[in-house]
PDB file of C-alpha atoms in Angstrom:
ATOM      1  CA  MET A   1     135.263  41.018  38.064  1.00 47.00           C
ATOM      2  CA  THR A   2     138.852  40.116  39.111  1.00 52.00           C
ATOM      3  CA  LYS A   3     141.360  42.584  38.135  1.00 55.00           C
ATOM      4  CA  LYS A   4     144.563  41.136  36.325  1.00 59.00           C
ATOM      5  CA  LYS A   5     147.627  41.727  38.055  1.00 56.00           C
ATOM      6  CA  PRO A   6     150.064  44.169  36.213  1.00 56.00           C
ATOM      7  CA  VAL A   7     152.836  42.488  34.369  1.00 51.00           C
ATOM      8  CA  ARG A   8     156.117  43.728  35.638  1.00 51.00           C
ATOM      9  CA  PRO A   9     158.480  44.793  32.734  1.00 50.00           C
ATOM     10  CA  ARG A  10     161.592  42.935  32.456  1.00 52.00           C
ATOM     11  CA  LYS A  11     164.517  45.054  33.765  1.00 63.00           C
ATOM     12  CA  ALA A  12     166.857  45.553  30.671  1.00 68.00           C
ATOM     13  CA  ASN A  13     169.987  43.205  30.860  1.00 89.00           C
ATOM     14  CA  SER A  14     168.687  41.618  34.091  1.00 95.00           C
ATOM     15  CA  PRO A  15     169.977  38.030  34.424  1.00 97.00           C
ATOM     16  CA  ASP A  16     166.388  36.847  33.641  1.00 97.00           C
ATOM     17  CA  GLU A  17     166.269  38.897  30.453  1.00 97.00           C
ATOM     18  CA  ILE A  18     169.883  37.849  29.277  1.00 97.00           C
ATOM     19  CA  ALA A  19     168.825  34.212  30.010  1.00 98.00           C
ATOM     20  CA  ARG A  20     165.705  34.651  27.773  1.00 97.00           C
ATOM     21  CA  LYS A  21     167.956  36.229  24.973  1.00 98.00           C
ATOM     22  CA  ALA A  22     170.353  33.278  25.297  1.00 98.00           C
ATOM     23  CA  ILE A  23     167.743  30.489  25.011  1.00 98.00           C
ATOM     24  CA  ALA A  24     165.954  32.446  22.077  1.00 98.00           C
ATOM     25  CA  ALA A  25     169.397  32.886  20.256  1.00 98.00           C
ATOM     26  CA  LEU A  26     170.430  29.162  20.700  1.00 98.00           C
ATOM     27  CA  LYS A  27     167.031  28.090  19.480  1.00 98.00           C
ATOM     28  CA  SER A  28     167.199  30.276  16.396  1.00 97.00           C
ATOM     29  CA  LYS A  29     170.480  28.422  15.330  1.00 97.00           C
ATOM     30  CA  ALA A  30     169.366  24.814  16.323  1.00 97.00           C
ATOM     31  CA  ASP A  31     170.259  21.974  14.174  1.00 96.00           C
ATOM     32  CA  PRO A  32     168.389  18.728  15.090  1.00 95.00           C
ATOM     33  CA  GLU A  33     170.584  16.563  12.965  1.00 95.00           C
ATOM     34  CA  ARG A  34     173.874  17.959  14.484  1.00 95.00           C
ATOM     35  CA  ALA A  35     172.118  17.488  17.840  1.00 95.00           C
ATOM     36  CA  VAL A  36     171.650  13.790  17.376  1.00 94.00           C
ATOM     37  CA  GLN A  37     175.297  13.584  15.936  1.00 94.00           C
ATOM     38  CA  ALA A  38     176.610  15.260  19.158  1.00 93.00           C
ATOM     39  CA  GLN A  39     175.375  12.155  21.310  1.00 92.00           C
ATOM     40  CA  ARG A  40     178.324  10.177  19.856  1.00 92.00           C
ATOM     41  CA  TYR A  41     180.747  12.141  22.032  1.00 91.00           C
ATOM     42  CA  PHE A  42     179.038  11.286  25.190  1.00 91.00           C
ATOM     43  CA  LYS A  43     178.346   8.022  27.044  1.00 86.00           C
ATOM     44  CA  GLU A  44     175.752   9.702  29.191  1.00 86.00           C
ATOM     45  CA  THR A  45     172.684  11.111  27.670  1.00 89.00           C
ATOM     46  CA  VAL A  46     172.808  14.729  26.875  1.00 93.00           C
ATOM     47  CA  THR A  47     170.230  17.139  25.270  1.00 96.00           C
ATOM     48  CA  CYS A  48     171.500  19.543  22.684  1.00 97.00           C
ATOM     49  CA  TYR A  49     170.294  22.206  20.356  1.00 97.00           C
ATOM     50  CA  GLY A  50     172.900  21.094  17.882  1.00 97.00           C
ATOM     51  CA  LEU A  51     174.960  24.313  17.611  1.00 97.00           C
ATOM     52  CA  ALA A  52     178.713  24.210  16.701  1.00 96.00           C
ATOM     53  CA  SER A  53     180.968  25.431  19.514  1.00 95.00           C
ATOM     54  CA  ASP A  54     181.901  28.695  17.599  1.00 97.00           C
ATOM     55  CA  ASP A  55     178.260  29.650  17.508  1.00 97.00           C
ATOM     56  CA  VAL A  56     177.684  29.159  21.277  1.00 98.00           C
ATOM     57  CA  ARG A  57     180.783  31.169  21.847  1.00 98.00           C
ATOM     58  CA  GLU A  58     179.512  33.977  19.496  1.00 98.00           C
ATOM     59  CA  ILE A  59     176.195  34.030  21.296  1.00 98.00           C
ATOM     60  CA  ALA A  60     177.968  34.109  24.712  1.00 98.00           C
ATOM     61  CA  GLY A  61     180.339  36.904  23.640  1.00 98.00           C
ATOM     62  CA  SER A  62     177.564  38.976  22.140  1.00 98.00           C
ATOM     63  CA  LEU A  63     175.513  38.893  25.409  1.00 98.00           C
ATOM     64  CA  LEU A  64     178.552  39.443  27.617  1.00 98.00           C
ATOM     65  CA  ARG A  65     179.217  42.630  25.764  1.00 97.00           C
ATOM     66  CA  GLU A  66     175.720  43.572  26.112  1.00 96.00           C
ATOM     67  CA  CYS A  67     175.680  43.148  29.945  1.00 95.00           C
ATOM     68  CA  ARG A  68     179.256  43.628  31.003  1.00 93.00           C
ATOM     69  CA  PRO A  69     178.773  47.553  31.544  1.00 93.00           C
ATOM     70  CA  ASP A  70     175.933  46.955  33.932  1.00 94.00           C
ATOM     71  CA  TRP A  71     177.055  43.727  35.687  1.00 97.00           C
ATOM     72  CA  ALA A  72     179.384  42.510  38.335  1.00 97.00           C
ATOM     73  CA  LEU A  73     180.177  38.953  39.270  1.00 98.00           C
ATOM     74  CA  ALA A  74     176.843  38.717  41.472  1.00 97.00           C
ATOM     75  CA  GLN A  75     174.696  39.060  38.143  1.00 98.00           C
ATOM     76  CA  ALA A  76     176.786  36.680  36.274  1.00 98.00           C
ATOM     77  CA  VAL A  77     176.244  33.987  39.155  1.00 98.00           C
ATOM     78  CA  GLU A  78     172.541  34.692  39.059  1.00 98.00           C
ATOM     79  CA  LEU A  79     172.527  33.947  35.387  1.00 98.00           C
ATOM     80  CA  CYS A  80     174.380  30.663  35.989  1.00 98.00           C
ATOM     81  CA  GLU A  81     171.733  29.682  38.577  1.00 98.00           C
ATOM     82  CA  ILE A  82     169.231  30.172  35.794  1.00 98.00           C
ATOM     83  CA  LEU A  83     171.006  28.545  32.824  1.00 98.00           C
ATOM     84  CA  LEU A  84     173.004  25.688  34.584  1.00 98.00           C
ATOM     85  CA  PRO A  85     169.962  23.792  35.689  1.00 98.00           C
ATOM     86  CA  ASN A  86     168.726  23.955  31.970  1.00 97.00           C
ATOM     87  CA  ARG A  87     168.893  20.516  30.274  1.00 96.00           C
ATOM     88  CA  TYR A  88     170.331  21.912  27.141  1.00 97.00           C
ATOM     89  CA  LEU A  89     174.135  21.549  26.930  1.00 97.00           C
ATOM     90  CA  GLU A  90     174.630  24.872  25.117  1.00 98.00           C
ATOM     91  CA  ALA A  91     172.589  26.767  27.600  1.00 98.00           C
ATOM     92  CA  LYS A  92     174.800  25.627  30.374  1.00 98.00           C
ATOM     93  CA  SER A  93     177.863  26.709  28.145  1.00 98.00           C
ATOM     94  CA  VAL A  94     176.586  30.248  27.572  1.00 98.00           C
ATOM     95  CA  GLY A  95     176.021  30.699  31.322  1.00 98.00           C
ATOM     96  CA  ILE A  96     179.543  29.499  31.995  1.00 98.00           C
ATOM     97  CA  LEU A  97     181.292  31.565  29.243  1.00 98.00           C
ATOM     98  CA  ILE A  98     179.588  34.701  30.568  1.00 98.00           C
ATOM     99  CA  LEU A  99     180.475  33.861  34.111  1.00 98.00           C
ATOM    100  CA  LEU A 100     184.228  33.586  33.080  1.00 98.00           C
ATOM    101  CA  GLY A 101     183.987  37.100  31.606  1.00 97.00           C
ATOM    102  CA  PHE A 102     184.068  38.236  35.168  1.00 98.00           C
ATOM    103  CA  GLN A 103     186.919  36.067  36.251  1.00 96.00           C
ATOM    104  CA  LYS A 104     188.797  39.036  37.577  1.00 95.00           C
ATOM    105  CA  GLU A 105     186.378  39.065  40.451  1.00 97.00           C
ATOM    106  CA  PHE A 106     186.610  35.512  41.460  1.00 97.00           C
ATOM    107  CA  GLY A 107     187.408  34.781  45.039  1.00 96.00           C
ATOM    108  CA  PRO A 108     187.114  31.659  47.113  1.00 96.00           C
ATOM    109  CA  GLN A 109     183.355  31.950  47.231  1.00 96.00           C
ATOM    110  CA  VAL A 110     183.450  30.816  43.562  1.00 98.00           C
ATOM    111  CA  PHE A 111     185.085  27.513  44.491  1.00 98.00           C
ATOM    112  CA  SER A 112     182.249  26.787  47.008  1.00 97.00           C
ATOM    113  CA  LEU A 113     179.583  27.643  44.289  1.00 98.00           C
ATOM    114  CA  ILE A 114     181.198  25.507  41.788  1.00 98.00           C
ATOM    115  CA  ARG A 115     181.244  22.646  44.324  1.00 98.00           C
ATOM    116  CA  LYS A 116     177.619  23.261  44.999  1.00 98.00           C
ATOM    117  CA  TRP A 117     176.674  23.175  41.165  1.00 98.00           C
ATOM    118  CA  LEU A 118     178.541  19.955  40.602  1.00 98.00           C
ATOM    119  CA  GLY A 119     176.879  18.373  43.678  1.00 96.00           C
ATOM    120  CA  ARG A 120     173.479  19.334  42.236  1.00 97.00           C
ATOM    121  CA  ASP A 121     174.420  17.846  38.820  1.00 96.00           C
ATOM    122  CA  TYR A 122     173.989  21.110  37.076  1.00 97.00           C
ATOM    123  CA  LEU A 123     177.284  20.297  35.271  1.00 96.00           C
ATOM    124  CA  ASP A 124     176.073  16.673  34.301  1.00 94.00           C
ATOM    125  CA  ASN A 125     178.484  15.957  31.454  1.00 96.00           C
ATOM    126  CA  TRP A 126     182.193  16.130  30.866  1.00 96.00           C
ATOM    127  CA  ALA A 127     181.974  18.968  28.393  1.00 96.00           C
ATOM    128  CA  SER A 128     180.362  21.370  30.918  1.00 97.00           C
ATOM    129  CA  VAL A 129     182.820  20.385  33.536  1.00 98.00           C
ATOM    130  CA  ASP A 130     185.742  20.889  31.254  1.00 97.00           C
ATOM    131  CA  ILE A 131     184.450  24.269  29.926  1.00 97.00           C
ATOM    132  CA  LEU A 132     184.070  25.625  33.587  1.00 98.00           C
ATOM    133  CA  CYS A 133     186.670  24.176  35.965  1.00 98.00           C
ATOM    134  CA  PRO A 134     190.018  24.596  34.271  1.00 97.00           C
ATOM    135  CA  ASP A 135     189.481  28.153  33.727  1.00 97.00           C
ATOM    136  CA  ALA A 136     187.397  29.103  36.808  1.00 97.00           C
ATOM    137  CA  LEU A 137     189.398  27.163  39.344  1.00 98.00           C
ATOM    138  CA  SER A 138     192.973  27.147  38.141  1.00 96.00           C
ATOM    139  CA  GLY A 139     193.830  30.585  39.346  1.00 96.00           C
ATOM    140  CA  LEU A 140     192.174  30.233  42.669  1.00 97.00           C
ATOM    141  CA  LEU A 141     193.944  26.971  43.228  1.00 98.00           C
ATOM    142  CA  GLU A 142     197.347  28.681  42.446  1.00 97.00           C
ATOM    143  CA  ASP A 143     196.431  31.675  44.889  1.00 96.00           C
ATOM    144  CA  HIS A 144     194.883  29.787  47.761  1.00 97.00           C
ATOM    145  CA  ALA A 145     196.715  26.926  49.277  1.00 96.00           C
ATOM    146  CA  GLY A 146     193.590  26.217  51.443  1.00 97.00           C
ATOM    147  CA  LEU A 147     191.625  25.464  48.347  1.00 98.00           C
ATOM    148  CA  ARG A 148     194.111  22.926  47.124  1.00 97.00           C
ATOM    149  CA  THR A 149     193.674  21.143  50.489  1.00 97.00           C
ATOM    150  CA  LYS A 150     189.875  21.316  50.108  1.00 97.00           C
ATOM    151  CA  ILE A 151     189.715  19.929  46.755  1.00 98.00           C
ATOM    152  CA  ARG A 152     191.566  16.754  47.678  1.00 97.00           C
ATOM    153  CA  SER A 153     188.264  15.516  49.339  1.00 97.00           C
ATOM    154  CA  TRP A 154     186.613  15.990  45.805  1.00 97.00           C
ATOM    155  CA  THR A 155     188.517  12.759  44.641  1.00 97.00           C
ATOM    156  CA  ALA A 156     186.418  10.653  47.060  1.00 95.00           C
ATOM    157  CA  ALA A 157     183.153  12.130  46.186  1.00 96.00           C
ATOM    158  CA  SER A 158     180.147   9.760  45.006  1.00 95.00           C
ATOM    159  CA  ASN A 159     179.420  12.185  42.334  1.00 96.00           C
ATOM    160  CA  ARG A 160     181.537  11.528  39.159  1.00 95.00           C
ATOM    161  CA  TRP A 161     181.480  15.174  38.061  1.00 97.00           C
ATOM    162  CA  VAL A 162     183.015  16.225  41.204  1.00 97.00           C
ATOM    163  CA  ARG A 163     185.689  13.739  40.815  1.00 97.00           C
ATOM    164  CA  ARG A 164     186.305  14.621  37.284  1.00 97.00           C
ATOM    165  CA  ALA A 165     186.465  18.437  38.304  1.00 98.00           C
ATOM    166  CA  SER A 166     189.125  17.264  40.909  1.00 98.00           C
ATOM    167  CA  ALA A 167     191.393  16.440  38.098  1.00 98.00           C
ATOM    168  CA  VAL A 168     190.638  18.951  35.329  1.00 98.00           C
ATOM    169  CA  SER A 169     190.783  21.945  37.661  1.00 98.00           C
ATOM    170  CA  PHE A 170     194.554  21.340  37.837  1.00 98.00           C
ATOM    171  CA  ILE A 171     195.077  21.058  34.071  1.00 98.00           C
ATOM    172  CA  LYS A 172     196.217  24.594  33.280  1.00 97.00           C
ATOM    173  CA  LEU A 173     198.425  24.535  36.266  1.00 98.00           C
ATOM    174  CA  ALA A 174     200.071  21.292  35.445  1.00 98.00           C
ATOM    175  CA  ARG A 175     200.698  22.512  31.823  1.00 97.00           C
ATOM    176  CA  ARG A 176     202.646  25.480  33.397  1.00 97.00           C
ATOM    177  CA  GLY A 177     204.635  23.232  35.768  1.00 97.00           C
ATOM    178  CA  LYS A 178     202.755  24.873  38.790  1.00 97.00           C
ATOM    179  CA  CYS A 179     201.759  23.145  42.016  1.00 97.00           C
ATOM    180  CA  LEU A 180     203.077  19.771  40.780  1.00 97.00           C
ATOM    181  CA  ASP A 181     203.262  18.369  44.189  1.00 97.00           C
ATOM    182  CA  ASP A 182     199.399  18.783  44.429  1.00 97.00           C
ATOM    183  CA  VAL A 183     198.900  17.828  41.034  1.00 98.00           C
ATOM    184  CA  TYR A 184     200.637  14.381  41.524  1.00 98.00           C
ATOM    185  CA  SER A 185     198.964  13.963  44.947  1.00 97.00           C
ATOM    186  CA  GLN A 186     195.480  14.511  43.374  1.00 97.00           C
ATOM    187  CA  ALA A 187     196.380  11.996  40.507  1.00 97.00           C
ATOM    188  CA  ARG A 188     197.308   9.236  42.951  1.00 97.00           C
ATOM    189  CA  ARG A 189     194.059   9.756  44.822  1.00 96.00           C
ATOM    190  CA  LEU A 190     192.037   9.007  41.728  1.00 97.00           C
ATOM    191  CA  PHE A 191     193.684   5.810  40.672  1.00 95.00           C
ATOM    192  CA  GLY A 192     190.764   3.737  42.337  1.00 87.00           C
ATOM    193  CA  ALA A 193     188.109   5.703  40.690  1.00 81.00           C
ATOM    194  CA  ASP A 194     187.024   2.955  38.296  1.00 87.00           C
ATOM    195  CA  ASP A 195     185.265   5.330  35.968  1.00 94.00           C
ATOM    196  CA  ASP A 196     186.240   5.753  32.421  1.00 94.00           C
ATOM    197  CA  LEU A 197     185.661   9.524  32.388  1.00 96.00           C
ATOM    198  CA  ILE A 198     187.799   9.920  35.693  1.00 96.00           C
ATOM    199  CA  GLU A 199     190.595   7.747  34.315  1.00 97.00           C
ATOM    200  CA  LYS A 200     190.719   9.748  31.060  1.00 97.00           C
ATOM    201  CA  ALA A 201     190.777  13.062  32.902  1.00 97.00           C
ATOM    202  CA  ASN A 202     193.497  11.817  35.210  1.00 97.00           C
ATOM    203  CA  GLY A 203     195.720  10.712  32.327  1.00 97.00           C
ATOM    204  CA  TRP A 204     195.041  14.077  30.784  1.00 98.00           C
ATOM    205  CA  LEU A 205     196.238  15.694  33.934  1.00 98.00           C
ATOM    206  CA  LEU A 206     199.466  13.601  34.073  1.00 98.00           C
ATOM    207  CA  ARG A 207     200.190  14.235  30.495  1.00 97.00           C
ATOM    208  CA  GLU A 208     200.053  18.013  30.895  1.00 98.00           C
ATOM    209  CA  ALA A 209     202.244  17.651  34.058  1.00 97.00           C
ATOM    210  CA  GLY A 210     204.814  15.942  31.924  1.00 96.00           C
ATOM    211  CA  LYS A 211     205.131  18.769  29.435  1.00 95.00           C
ATOM    212  CA  THR A 212     207.338  20.808  31.640  1.00 94.00           C
ATOM    213  CA  ASP A 213     208.892  17.970  33.734  1.00 95.00           C
ATOM    214  CA  MET A 214     209.084  14.670  31.626  1.00 95.00           C
ATOM    215  CA  PRO A 215     211.609  12.954  34.040  1.00 95.00           C
ATOM    216  CA  ARG A 216     209.310  13.491  37.023  1.00 97.00           C
ATOM    217  CA  LEU A 217     206.154  12.059  35.255  1.00 97.00           C
ATOM    218  CA  GLU A 218     208.395   9.136  34.169  1.00 96.00           C
ATOM    219  CA  ALA A 219     209.363   8.367  37.563  1.00 97.00           C
ATOM    220  CA  PHE A 220     206.011   8.773  38.930  1.00 97.00           C
ATOM    221  CA  LEU A 221     204.822   6.257  36.365  1.00 96.00           C
ATOM    222  CA  LEU A 222     207.454   3.756  36.961  1.00 95.00           C
ATOM    223  CA  LYS A 223     207.095   3.876  40.817  1.00 96.00           C
ATOM    224  CA  LEU A 224     203.184   3.356  40.728  1.00 95.00           C
ATOM    225  CA  GLY A 225     202.756   1.378  37.344  1.00 90.00           C
ATOM    226  CA  PRO A 226     200.870  -1.506  38.632  1.00 90.00           C
ATOM    227  CA  LYS A 227     198.394   0.781  40.534  1.00 92.00           C
ATOM    228  CA  ILE A 228     197.743   3.112  37.507  1.00 95.00           C
ATOM    229  CA  PRO A 229     194.467   2.199  35.479  1.00 95.00           C
ATOM    230  CA  ARG A 230     195.378   1.264  31.813  1.00 95.00           C
ATOM    231  CA  THR A 231     193.270   4.129  30.423  1.00 96.00           C
ATOM    232  CA  THR A 232     195.076   6.623  32.708  1.00 97.00           C
ATOM    233  CA  LEU A 233     198.424   5.353  31.676  1.00 96.00           C
ATOM    234  CA  ARG A 234     197.672   5.409  27.985  1.00 95.00           C
ATOM    235  CA  TYR A 235     196.775   9.074  28.072  1.00 96.00           C
ATOM    236  CA  ALA A 236     199.556   9.974  30.448  1.00 96.00           C
ATOM    237  CA  ILE A 237     202.314   8.435  27.959  1.00 95.00           C
ATOM    238  CA  GLU A 238     200.984  10.019  24.834  1.00 93.00           C
ATOM    239  CA  ARG A 239     203.730  12.515  24.620  1.00 90.00           C
ATOM    240  CA  PHE A 240     206.544  10.167  25.392  1.00 90.00           C
ATOM    241  CA  PRO A 241     209.351   9.443  22.645  1.00 87.00           C
ATOM    242  CA  GLN A 242     208.477   6.211  20.890  1.00 85.00           C
ATOM    243  CA  ASP A 243     211.466   4.385  22.343  1.00 84.00           C
ATOM    244  CA  LYS A 244     210.041   4.990  25.940  1.00 78.00           C
TER     245      LYS A 244
END
């Protein structure tokens, strides 16, 4: 008679266990009707449990408080390696939000990790990209000039999520008037993207840059006007006075 292999107990608060709890919590609040409605906000097909964003953040916050005393960045990264490949949008979000709870430990290695995740399509929708990249990468880009050089190559990537990330990762810096030379350089590189999601992100980036230096944005747009996609321009000028 074949002996059954003993089942190893799950280690309390291990990444596997927190991932299991996250999925169980998301399923308990699933709303199939809301999940169908959520598709209206995406051109690409997404799979959702149908939770409101506040509910997702509440689940992530509760799990973060549970694991934070025992975890460091390495465990949060391991959790993301479990949850980001999950097809459900909210599962990805929980992984991202918990990772951001360890932001004080971020270094250049996180930049490389995020590039890997993007390239593997773990972040395969604009919402996941926009939750992770502005918060996770803005501080790294501000502190490490070498990363600002590296992210230039993202603008030419074949993967649309890498290209969107190349813009939205600068959003918080642009809003504060930081690294504007890099911001405008990045924006210009994306003018030929020919992708609505990239053009919108680029216009958003330019609009944020204009909040602290409107004359510079106006001069940039006037100089390059014919080269700027219409969608990018429309987003970029949203804050302009009516007479402009």
